[in-house]
JSON list of C-alpha atoms in Angstrom, two decimals:
[
{"chain": "N", "resi": 1, "resn": "UNK", "atom": "CA", "xyz": [2.23, -19.77, -7.06]},
{"chain": "N", "resi": 2, "resn": "UNK", "atom": "CA", "xyz": [4.26, -17.90, -4.40]},
{"chain": "N", "resi": 3, "resn": "UNK", "atom": "CA", "xyz": [7.35, -17.96, -6.75]},
{"chain": "N", "resi": 4, "resn": "UNK", "atom": "CA", "xyz": [5.41, -16.56, -9.67]},
{"chain": "N", "resi": 5, "resn": "UNK", "atom": "CA", "xyz": [3.88, -13.75, -7.79]},
{"chain": "N", "resi": 6, "resn": "UNK", "atom": "CA", "xyz": [7.11, -12.97, -6.12]},
{"chain": "N", "resi": 7, "resn": "UNK", "atom": "CA", "xyz": [8.73, -12.89, -9.55]},
{"chain": "N", "resi": 8, "resn": "UNK", "atom": "CA", "xyz": [6.10, -10.58, -10.84]},
{"chain": "N", "resi": 9, "resn": "UNK", "atom": "CA", "xyz": [6.58, -8.22, -8.06]},
{"chain": "N", "resi": 10, "resn": "UNK", "atom": "CA", "xyz": [10.21, -8.31, -8.48]},
{"chain": "N", "resi": 11, "resn": "UNK", "atom": "CA", "xyz": [9.80, -7.47, -12.16]},
{"chain": "N", "resi": 12, "resn": "UNK", "atom": "CA", "xyz": [7.31, -4.61, -11.40]},
{"chain": "N", "resi": 13, "resn": "UNK", "atom": "CA", "xyz": [9.42, -2.92, -8.90]},
{"chain": "N", "resi": 14, "resn": "UNK", "atom": "CA", "xyz": [12.46, -3.03, -11.22]},
{"chain": "N", "resi": 15, "resn": "UNK", "atom": "CA", "xyz": [10.36, -1.44, -13.89]},
{"chain": "N", "resi": 16, "resn": "UNK", "atom": "CA", "xyz": [9.26, 1.25, -11.42]},
{"chain": "N", "resi": 17, "resn": "UNK", "atom": "CA", "xyz": [12.89, 1.88, -10.72]},
{"chain": "N", "resi": 18, "resn": "UNK", "atom": "CA", "xyz": [13.38, 2.31, -14.50]},
{"chain": "N", "resi": 19, "resn": "UNK", "atom": "CA", "xyz": [10.64, 4.93, -14.73]},
{"chain": "N", "resi": 20, "resn": "UNK", "atom": "CA", "xyz": [12.04, 6.90, -11.67]},
{"chain": "N", "resi": 21, "resn": "UNK", "atom": "CA", "xyz": [15.55, 6.72, -13.52]},
{"chain": "N", "resi": 22, "resn": "UNK", "atom": "CA", "xyz": [13.78, 8.25, -16.64]},
{"chain": "N", "resi": 23, "resn": "UNK", "atom": "CA", "xyz": [12.20, 11.01, -14.52]},
{"chain": "N", "resi": 24, "resn": "UNK", "atom": "CA", "xyz": [15.63, 11.63, -12.93]},
{"chain": "N", "resi": 25, "resn": "UNK", "atom": "CA", "xyz": [17.35, 12.13, -16.38]},
{"chain": "N", "resi": 26, "resn": "UNK", "atom": "CA", "xyz": [14.24, 14.20, -17.63]},
{"chain": "N", "resi": 27, "resn": "UNK", "atom": "CA", "xyz": [13.94, 16.52, -14.47]},
{"chain": "N", "resi": 28, "resn": "UNK", "atom": "CA", "xyz": [17.37, 16.27, -13.04]},
{"chain": "N", "resi": 29, "resn": "UNK", "atom": "CA", "xyz": [16.09, 15.89, -9.42]},
{"chain": "N", "resi": 30, "resn": "UNK", "atom": "CA", "xyz": [18.01, 13.72, -6.93]},
{"chain": "N", "resi": 31, "resn": "UNK", "atom": "CA", "xyz": [14.81, 12.61, -5.43]},
{"chain": "N", "resi": 32, "resn": "UNK", "atom": "CA", "xyz": [13.90, 10.31, -8.48]},
{"chain": "N", "resi": 33, "resn": "UNK", "atom": "CA", "xyz": [17.30, 8.89, -8.33]},
{"chain": "N", "resi": 34, "resn": "UNK", "atom": "CA", "xyz": [17.05, 7.93, -4.79]},
{"chain": "N", "resi": 35, "resn": "UNK", "atom": "CA", "xyz": [13.61, 6.36, -5.36]},
{"chain": "N", "resi": 36, "resn": "UNK", "atom": "CA", "xyz": [14.94, 4.45, -8.41]},
{"chain": "N", "resi": 37, "resn": "UNK", "atom": "CA", "xyz": [17.69, 3.09, -6.15]},
{"chain": "N", "resi": 38, "resn": "UNK", "atom": "CA", "xyz": [15.23, 2.12, -3.55]},
{"chain": "N", "resi": 39, "resn": "UNK", "atom": "CA", "xyz": [12.94, 0.37, -5.85]},
{"chain": "N", "resi": 40, "resn": "UNK", "atom": "CA", "xyz": [15.81, -1.62, -7.36]},
{"chain": "N", "resi": 41, "resn": "UNK", "atom": "CA", "xyz": [16.76, -2.67, -3.78]},
{"chain": "N", "resi": 42, "resn": "UNK", "atom": "CA", "xyz": [13.10, -3.87, -3.41]},
{"chain": "N", "resi": 43, "resn": "UNK", "atom": "CA", "xyz": [13.52, -5.94, -6.49]},
{"chain": "N", "resi": 44, "resn": "UNK", "atom": "CA", "xyz": [16.78, -7.39, -5.39]},
{"chain": "N", "resi": 45, "resn": "UNK", "atom": "CA", "xyz": [15.19, -8.48, -1.98]},
{"chain": "N", "resi": 46, "resn": "UNK", "atom": "CA", "xyz": [12.29, -10.17, -3.91]},
{"chain": "N", "resi": 47, "resn": "UNK", "atom": "CA", "xyz": [14.66, -12.01, -6.19]},
{"chain": "N", "resi": 48, "resn": "UNK", "atom": "CA", "xyz": [16.90, -13.13, -3.38]},
{"chain": "N", "resi": 49, "resn": "UNK", "atom": "CA", "xyz": [13.81, -14.50, -1.55]},
{"chain": "N", "resi": 50, "resn": "UNK", "atom": "CA", "xyz": [12.55, -16.50, -4.79]},
{"chain": "N", "resi": 51, "resn": "UNK", "atom": "CA", "xyz": [15.87, -17.75, -5.97]},
{"chain": "N", "resi": 52, "resn": "UNK", "atom": "CA", "xyz": [17.55, -18.80, -2.57]},
{"chain": "N", "resi": 53, "resn": "UNK", "atom": "CA", "xyz": [16.18, -21.31, -0.07]},
{"chain": "N", "resi": 54, "resn": "UNK", "atom": "CA", "xyz": [16.71, -19.20, 2.97]},
{"chain": "N", "resi": 55, "resn": "UNK", "atom": "CA", "xyz": [15.08, -20.33, 6.27]},
{"chain": "N", "resi": 56, "resn": "UNK", "atom": "CA", "xyz": [15.19, -19.71, 9.93]},
{"chain": "N", "resi": 57, "resn": "UNK", "atom": "CA", "xyz": [17.23, -16.86, 11.27]},
{"chain": "N", "resi": 58, "resn": "UNK", "atom": "CA", "xyz": [18.69, -15.88, 8.02]},
{"chain": "N", "resi": 59, "resn": "UNK", "atom": "CA", "xyz": [15.22, -15.28, 6.47]},
{"chain": "N", "resi": 60, "resn": "UNK", "atom": "CA", "xyz": [14.84, -12.33, 8.72]},
{"chain": "N", "resi": 61, "resn": "UNK", "atom": "CA", "xyz": [18.09, -10.88, 7.75]},
{"chain": "N", "resi": 62, "resn": "UNK", "atom": "CA", "xyz": [16.93, -10.73, 4.03]},
{"chain": "N", "resi": 63, "resn": "UNK", "atom": "CA", "xyz": [14.46, -8.12, 5.21]},
{"chain": "N", "resi": 64, "resn": "UNK", "atom": "CA", "xyz": [17.37, -5.69, 6.18]},
{"chain": "N", "resi": 65, "resn": "UNK", "atom": "CA", "xyz": [17.71, -5.37, 2.49]},
{"chain": "N", "resi": 66, "resn": "UNK", "atom": "CA", "xyz": [14.04, -3.97, 2.44]},
{"chain": "N", "resi": 67, "resn": "UNK", "atom": "CA", "xyz": [14.78, -1.83, 5.49]},
{"chain": "N", "resi": 68, "resn": "UNK", "atom": "CA", "xyz": [17.77, -0.20, 3.56]},
{"chain": "N", "resi": 69, "resn": "UNK", "atom": "CA", "xyz": [15.31, 0.72, 0.77]},
{"chain": "N", "resi": 70, "resn": "UNK", "atom": "CA", "xyz": [12.87, 2.27, 3.13]},
{"chain": "N", "resi": 71, "resn": "UNK", "atom": "CA", "xyz": [15.79, 4.32, 4.79]},
{"chain": "N", "resi": 72, "resn": "UNK", "atom": "CA", "xyz": [16.91, 5.42, 1.34]},
{"chain": "N", "resi": 73, "resn": "UNK", "atom": "CA", "xyz": [13.26, 6.67, 0.77]},
{"chain": "N", "resi": 74, "resn": "UNK", "atom": "CA", "xyz": [13.17, 8.48, 4.01]},
{"chain": "N", "resi": 75, "resn": "UNK", "atom": "CA", "xyz": [16.53, 10.00, 3.30]},
{"chain": "N", "resi": 76, "resn": "UNK", "atom": "CA", "xyz": [15.16, 11.17, -0.08]},
{"chain": "N", "resi": 77, "resn": "UNK", "atom": "CA", "xyz": [12.19, 12.81, 1.44]},
{"chain": "N", "resi": 78, "resn": "UNK", "atom": "CA", "xyz": [14.28, 14.62, 4.15]},
{"chain": "N", "resi": 79, "resn": "UNK", "atom": "CA", "xyz": [16.82, 15.59, 1.43]},
{"chain": "N", "resi": 80, "resn": "UNK", "atom": "CA", "xyz": [14.01, 17.00, -0.81]},
{"chain": "N", "resi": 81, "resn": "UNK", "atom": "CA", "xyz": [12.42, 19.04, 2.07]},
{"chain": "N", "resi": 82, "resn": "UNK", "atom": "CA", "xyz": [15.65, 20.45, 3.37]},
{"chain": "N", "resi": 83, "resn": "UNK", "atom": "CA", "xyz": [17.10, 21.91, 0.12]},
{"chain": "N", "resi": 84, "resn": "UNK", "atom": "CA", "xyz": [16.56, 25.65, -0.23]}
]
């Protein structure tokens, strides 16, 4: 059941990234591009957790991928608020 739900979450986050990419193309705002990239990173992290048998200390290293997604979202917010 864990694999099924993780696969559904990975697919959903990938689709959310596609929506943000569509908004980026429509509005031409970098904020949406950064969000699309971040959600694709979240999707990649879920796919890695599902399709690999990672255990032990390497399991926590997979979450560094998720951390990079949150860093991109933080950068997007700061970038959006600093532009004139």
